[in-house]
């Protein structure tokens, strides 16, 4: 038998063992009174937006190549930052509110300092290293950012030193989305290989892999307590995965929804799972959606 | 990254990862599912998107024509 065949056989055997172990834990089915609210119409994954942790300011990337920070209470623009690139996939607020990150040309993650004291906003750091476009990032803190990319890897970089840990490899398709676990240095990623992976940042390794989706996973979001996460996919379903049972708990689909889910977000209690292109504030009060018609809408 | 690797290298990587994952401890869904359900039910009472927000505490409500400050 060639080495390739041996490897294939070994992979199959291991997958079967994992499948059997998961089955042994699936002695119950979950009947949760979870509500699923589907927001239709905003299905473009290109429109990027993110809430600040104060649940008041929000940043959006507009199609004319600007990052705009809005005060959602007054609907005034607080900052308007011109970018070098018109094609922005994602933008993100640091938890402190001091920095914004945005992807740009050459697969670089640029951060902008908002508290310069001079009144203008400028690029403070740049993080290079990915060989494909950046799909998503989240700040661990003002200095560290986790990124996901179409080059099939994720990475954790230190902004001040402009350096990165070795990339997190394992996905075999573009990584589209990531979500940090509350209060720990773990995160999950969803990719075009239809799998989600749980990564340990300090150890630099993949702990668990979750399959079940039948197509690209576009959106992923940790449950408010870090023992579960939800995914949204091109297969028009959302799924809830449990970390400790190491498997899918539930699939959500709706006859009216036959198109791709681009984004998912939990409400504060975990009771509502919202899908589309949107974000829920930290205090749970409000949902903002962004769309191709270039409107940002705030719902509560 | 994955595009640069040969099929053999990808398989080797996959087998190494599967060997780690097969050793992962797994809990029963009856236990883990119940914990999620209990958490959601406990928190639902304080979820603003579920129970609504009183008008006077809602910073996003439409402002009237005249505002005094």
Coordinates of C-alpha atoms in Angstrom, one line a residue:
Chain A
X1 CA 0.0 0.0 0.0
X2 CA 1.4 3.4 -0.9
X3 CA 2.0 5.9 1.9
X4 CA -0.8 8.0 0.6
X5 CA -3.3 5.1 0.9
X6 CA -2.0 4.3 4.4
X7 CA -2.5 7.9 5.5
X8 CA -6.0 7.9 4.0
X9 CA -6.9 4.7 5.8
X10 CA -5.5 6.0 9.1
X11 CA -7.5 9.2 8.7
X12 CA -10.7 7.2 8.0
X13 CA -10.1 5.0 11.1
X14 CA -9.5 8.0 13.3
X15 CA -12.6 9.8 12.0
X16 CA -14.7 6.7 12.7
X17 CA -13.3 6.5 16.3
X18 CA -14.2 10.1 16.8
X19 CA -17.7 9.6 15.3
X20 CA -18.4 6.7 17.6
X21 CA -17.2 8.6 20.7
X22 CA -19.5 11.5 19.8
X23 CA -22.4 9.1 19.3
X24 CA -21.8 7.6 22.7
X25 CA -22.3 11.1 24.2
X26 CA -25.4 11.9 22.1
X27 CA -27.7 9.9 24.4
X28 CA -30.1 12.9 24.6
X29 CA -31.3 15.5 22.2
X30 CA -31.5 19.1 23.1
X31 CA -34.9 20.6 23.2
X32 CA -34.1 24.2 23.9
X33 CA -36.7 26.9 23.9
X34 CA -34.3 28.9 21.6
X35 CA -35.9 31.5 19.4
X36 CA -34.5 32.1 16.0
X37 CA -35.0 35.5 14.5
X38 CA -34.1 35.8 10.9
X39 CA -33.4 39.2 9.4
X40 CA -33.7 39.1 5.7
X41 CA -32.4 41.5 3.1
X42 CA -29.0 42.2 4.4
X43 CA -27.1 39.3 3.0
X44 CA -24.0 40.8 1.7
X45 CA -20.9 39.9 3.7
X46 CA -19.0 42.8 2.3
X47 CA -20.5 45.5 4.5
X48 CA -18.4 45.5 7.6
X49 CA -19.4 47.0 11.0
X50 CA -18.7 46.5 14.6
X51 CA -19.8 47.8 18.0
X52 CA -17.5 49.3 20.5
X53 CA -17.6 47.9 24.0
X54 CA -19.4 51.0 25.3
X55 CA -22.4 49.8 23.3
X56 CA -22.8 53.3 21.9
X57 CA -20.1 53.9 19.2
X58 CA -20.0 51.8 16.2
X59 CA -17.7 51.6 13.3
X60 CA -18.7 50.8 9.7
X61 CA -16.7 50.5 6.5
X62 CA -18.5 52.4 3.7
X63 CA -18.2 51.6 0.0
X64 CA -16.5 54.9 -0.9
X65 CA -13.4 53.8 1.0
X66 CA -14.0 55.3 4.4
X67 CA -14.2 54.0 8.0
X68 CA -16.9 55.9 9.8
X69 CA -17.5 55.9 13.5
X70 CA -21.0 56.7 14.5
X71 CA -22.5 57.8 17.8
X72 CA -25.6 55.5 17.7
X73 CA -27.5 57.6 20.3
X74 CA -27.3 60.8 18.3
X75 CA -26.6 59.2 14.8
X76 CA -23.8 61.7 14.4
X77 CA -20.5 60.8 12.7
X78 CA -17.7 61.1 15.2
X79 CA -14.8 60.3 12.8
X80 CA -14.5 59.7 9.1
X81 CA -11.2 58.0 8.2
X82 CA -10.2 57.7 4.5
X83 CA -8.7 54.4 3.6
X84 CA -6.2 53.5 0.9
X85 CA -8.4 50.6 -0.3
X86 CA -12.1 50.8 -1.4
X87 CA -12.6 47.1 -0.8
X88 CA -12.8 46.6 2.9
X89 CA -13.9 43.3 4.2
X90 CA -13.9 43.9 7.9
X91 CA -13.4 46.5 10.6
X92 CA -13.1 46.1 14.3
X93 CA -13.0 48.1 17.5
X94 CA -10.5 47.4 20.3
X95 CA -12.2 46.7 23.6
X96 CA -10.7 49.8 25.1
X97 CA -12.1 52.0 22.3
X98 CA -8.7 53.4 21.6
X99 CA -8.0 51.6 18.4
X100 CA -9.7 50.5 15.2
X101 CA -8.5 47.8 12.9
X102 CA -9.3 47.4 9.3
X103 CA -8.0 45.2 6.5
X104 CA -6.4 46.8 3.4
X105 CA -4.3 46.2 0.4
X106 CA -1.6 43.5 0.4
X107 CA -3.5 41.6 3.1
X108 CA -2.3 43.9 5.8
X109 CA -4.2 44.6 9.0
X110 CA -3.9 48.3 9.8
X111 CA -4.8 49.8 13.2
X112 CA -5.8 53.4 13.7
X113 CA -5.3 55.2 16.9
X114 CA -8.4 57.1 17.9
X115 CA -7.0 58.9 20.9
X116 CA -4.1 60.8 19.5
X117 CA -5.0 64.0 21.2
X118 CA -4.4 65.8 18.0
X119 CA -7.9 65.4 16.7
X120 CA -6.9 63.4 13.6
X121 CA -6.9 59.7 13.2
X122 CA -3.8 58.0 11.7
X123 CA -2.5 54.6 11.1
X124 CA -0.6 53.4 14.2
X125 CA 0.4 49.9 13.3
X126 CA 0.4 47.5 10.4
X127 CA 0.5 43.7 10.6
X128 CA 1.5 41.8 7.5
X129 CA 2.0 38.1 7.0
X130 CA -1.1 36.7 5.5
X131 CA -1.0 35.6 1.9
X132 CA -4.7 36.0 1.3
X133 CA -7.3 38.6 2.1
X134 CA -8.2 39.2 5.7
X135 CA -11.8 38.0 6.4
X136 CA -12.1 38.8 10.0
X137 CA -10.2 39.9 13.1
X138 CA -10.8 40.5 16.8
X139 CA -8.7 42.3 19.4
X140 CA -7.6 40.3 22.4
X141 CA -6.5 43.6 23.9
X142 CA -5.1 46.9 22.6
X143 CA -1.9 45.2 21.5
X144 CA -2.9 41.7 20.3
X145 CA -5.2 40.9 17.5
X146 CA -6.3 37.6 16.1
X147 CA -6.9 37.5 12.3
X148 CA -8.4 35.0 9.8
X149 CA -7.6 34.9 6.2
X150 CA -8.4 33.4 2.8
X151 CA -4.9 31.9 2.9
X152 CA -6.6 29.2 5.1
X153 CA -4.8 30.3 8.3
X154 CA -5.5 32.3 11.4
X155 CA -2.8 34.3 13.2
X156 CA -2.2 36.1 16.4
X157 CA -0.1 39.2 16.1
X158 CA 1.4 41.7 18.6
X159 CA 0.8 45.2 17.1
X160 CA 3.6 47.1 18.8
X161 CA 6.3 44.7 17.8
X162 CA 4.6 44.1 14.4
X163 CA 5.2 40.4 14.9
X164 CA 3.1 37.3 14.8
X165 CA 3.0 33.9 16.4
X166 CA 3.4 31.0 13.8
X167 CA 0.0 30.8 12.0
X168 CA -2.7 28.5 13.1
X169 CA -2.9 26.0 10.3
X170 CA -5.4 23.2 9.7
X171 CA -8.3 24.5 7.7
X172 CA -8.3 23.5 4.0
X173 CA -10.5 26.4 2.8
X174 CA -10.6 30.2 3.2
X175 CA -11.2 31.0 6.8
X176 CA -14.2 33.4 6.8
X177 CA -14.9 34.3 10.3
X178 CA -13.7 34.0 13.9
X179 CA -15.0 34.6 17.4
X180 CA -13.1 34.9 20.7
X181 CA -14.3 32.9 23.6
X182 CA -15.5 35.1 26.5
X183 CA -12.8 35.4 29.2
X184 CA -10.3 32.9 27.8
X185 CA -7.6 32.8 25.1
X186 CA -9.5 30.5 22.9
X187 CA -11.3 31.3 19.7
X188 CA -13.3 29.4 17.0
X189 CA -12.9 29.9 13.3
X190 CA -15.3 29.0 10.5
X191 CA -14.1 28.2 7.0
X192 CA -15.0 27.3 3.4
X193 CA -14.0 23.7 4.1
X194 CA -17.4 23.6 6.0
X195 CA -15.6 23.0 9.4
X196 CA -15.2 25.1 12.5
X197 CA -12.1 24.8 14.7
X198 CA -11.4 25.7 18.3
X199 CA -7.9 27.2 18.7
X200 CA -5.8 27.7 21.8
X201 CA -3.9 31.0 21.4
X202 CA -1.1 30.5 24.0
X203 CA -0.4 26.9 22.8
X204 CA -0.8 27.8 19.2
X205 CA -2.8 24.7 18.4
X206 CA -6.2 23.4 17.2
X207 CA -8.0 21.6 20.0
X208 CA -11.2 20.5 18.3
X209 CA -12.7 20.3 14.9
X210 CA -16.5 20.5 14.3
X211 CA -18.1 19.2 11.1
X212 CA -21.7 19.0 10.0
X213 CA -22.3 22.0 7.7
X214 CA -22.6 21.1 4.1
X215 CA -21.0 24.3 2.7
X216 CA -18.9 27.3 3.6
X217 CA -19.2 28.7 7.1
X218 CA -19.5 32.5 6.8
X219 CA -20.3 33.6 10.3
X220 CA -19.4 32.3 13.7
X221 CA -20.2 33.5 17.2
X222 CA -19.5 32.3 20.7
X223 CA -22.4 31.7 23.0
X224 CA -22.3 34.2 26.0
X225 CA -20.9 31.4 28.2
X226 CA -17.9 29.9 26.5
X227 CA -19.1 26.3 26.2
X228 CA -20.9 26.6 22.8
X229 CA -20.9 28.5 19.6
X230 CA -23.2 29.1 16.6
X231 CA -22.3 29.1 12.9
X232 CA -24.1 30.4 9.8
X233 CA -23.4 28.9 6.4
X234 CA -23.9 28.9 2.7
X235 CA -26.0 25.8 3.2
X236 CA -28.7 28.1 4.6
X237 CA -28.6 26.7 8.1
X238 CA -27.2 27.9 11.4
X239 CA -25.9 25.3 13.8
X240 CA -25.2 25.2 17.5
X241 CA -22.1 23.3 18.6
X242 CA -21.2 22.2 22.1
X243 CA -17.5 22.3 23.1
X244 CA -17.7 19.7 25.8
X245 CA -19.8 17.2 24.0
X246 CA -17.6 17.9 21.0
X247 CA -20.5 17.9 18.4
X248 CA -23.4 19.7 16.9
X249 CA -26.4 20.1 19.2
X250 CA -29.0 21.7 16.9
X251 CA -29.5 22.8 13.3
X252 CA -31.7 25.8 12.6
X253 CA -33.2 26.2 9.2
X254 CA -36.4 27.9 7.9
X255 CA -38.3 27.1 4.7
X256 CA -38.3 30.7 3.7
X257 CA -34.5 30.9 4.0
X258 CA -32.8 29.2 1.1
X259 CA -29.9 31.5 0.8
X260 CA -26.6 31.8 2.5
X261 CA -26.3 33.0 6.1
X262 CA -23.5 35.5 6.3
X263 CA -23.3 36.5 9.9
X264 CA -24.6 35.3 13.3
X265 CA -24.8 36.9 16.7
X266 CA -26.2 35.9 20.1
X267 CA -28.3 38.2 22.2
X268 CA -27.0 38.8 25.8
X269 CA -28.8 35.8 27.3
X270 CA -28.0 33.5 24.4
X271 CA -31.7 33.2 23.9
X272 CA -31.8 34.9 20.5
X273 CA -29.7 34.0 17.6
X274 CA -29.7 36.7 15.0
X275 CA -28.5 36.1 11.5
X276 CA -27.7 38.2 8.5
X277 CA -25.1 41.0 8.5
X278 CA -25.2 42.5 11.9
X279 CA -23.8 42.9 15.4
X280 CA -25.3 43.0 18.9
X281 CA -23.9 45.4 21.5
X282 CA -22.2 44.2 24.6
X283 CA -25.0 45.4 26.9
X284 CA -27.4 43.5 24.7
X285 CA -29.7 46.5 24.0
X286 CA -29.5 46.8 20.3
X287 CA -28.7 45.2 17.0
X288 CA -27.2 47.1 14.1
X289 CA -27.4 45.8 10.6
X290 CA -25.5 46.9 7.5
X291 CA -26.4 46.3 3.9
X292 CA -25.7 46.8 0.3
X293 CA -28.3 49.7 0.2
X294 CA -25.6 51.4 2.3
X295 CA -27.8 52.0 5.3
X296 CA -26.9 51.1 8.8
X297 CA -30.0 50.4 10.8
X298 CA -30.4 50.1 14.5
X299 CA -33.0 47.8 15.9
X300 CA -34.3 47.3 19.4
Chain B
X1 CA -1.3 28.0 3.1
X2 CA -3.1 24.8 2.5
X3 CA -2.9 25.5 -1.2
X4 CA 0.9 25.2 -1.1
X5 CA 1.0 21.8 0.4
X6 CA 0.9 18.5 -1.4
X7 CA -1.8 16.0 -0.8
X8 CA 0.5 13.8 1.2
X9 CA 1.5 16.7 3.4
X10 CA -2.1 17.7 3.9
X11 CA -3.1 14.2 4.9
X12 CA -0.1 13.9 7.3
X13 CA -1.2 17.1 8.9
X14 CA -4.8 15.9 9.1
X15 CA -3.8 12.5 10.6
X16 CA -1.6 14.3 13.3
X17 CA -4.5 16.5 14.2
X18 CA -7.0 13.6 14.3
X19 CA -4.7 11.6 16.6
X20 CA -4.8 14.6 19.0
X21 CA -8.6 15.0 18.7
X22 CA -9.5 11.4 19.2
X23 CA -8.0 11.7 22.7
X24 CA -10.3 14.6 23.7
X25 CA -12.6 13.9 26.6
X26 CA -16.3 14.2 25.7
X27 CA -19.2 14.9 28.0
X28 CA -22.8 13.6 27.6
X29 CA -25.2 15.9 25.8
X30 CA -27.8 15.3 28.5
X31 CA -25.4 17.2 30.9
X32 CA -23.9 19.8 28.6
X33 CA -27.2 20.6 26.8
X34 CA -29.0 21.0 30.2
X35 CA -26.3 23.5 31.3
X36 CA -26.9 25.6 28.2
X37 CA -30.6 25.4 28.6
X38 CA -30.4 26.4 32.3
X39 CA -28.1 29.3 31.5
X40 CA -30.4 30.7 28.8
X41 CA -33.5 30.3 30.9
X42 CA -31.8 32.0 33.8
X43 CA -30.6 34.9 31.7
X44 CA -33.6 35.4 29.5
X45 CA -35.3 37.6 32.1
X46 CA -32.5 40.2 31.7
X47 CA -32.1 40.1 27.9
X48 CA -33.1 43.5 26.6
X49 CA -33.8 42.2 23.2
X50 CA -36.3 39.7 24.6
X51 CA -38.2 41.6 27.2
X52 CA -37.9 45.1 25.7
X53 CA -36.6 48.3 27.2
X54 CA -38.7 50.9 29.0
X55 CA -39.0 54.0 26.8
X56 CA -37.4 56.3 29.3
X57 CA -34.3 54.1 29.4
X58 CA -33.9 53.6 25.7
X59 CA -31.2 55.8 24.3
X60 CA -32.1 54.9 20.7
X61 CA -35.7 56.0 20.7
X62 CA -36.6 58.7 18.2
X63 CA -36.1 62.1 19.6
X64 CA -38.9 64.7 19.4
X65 CA -38.5 68.0 17.6
X66 CA -37.6 70.0 20.8
X67 CA -34.9 68.9 23.2
X68 CA -34.0 70.8 26.3
X69 CA -30.7 70.0 28.0

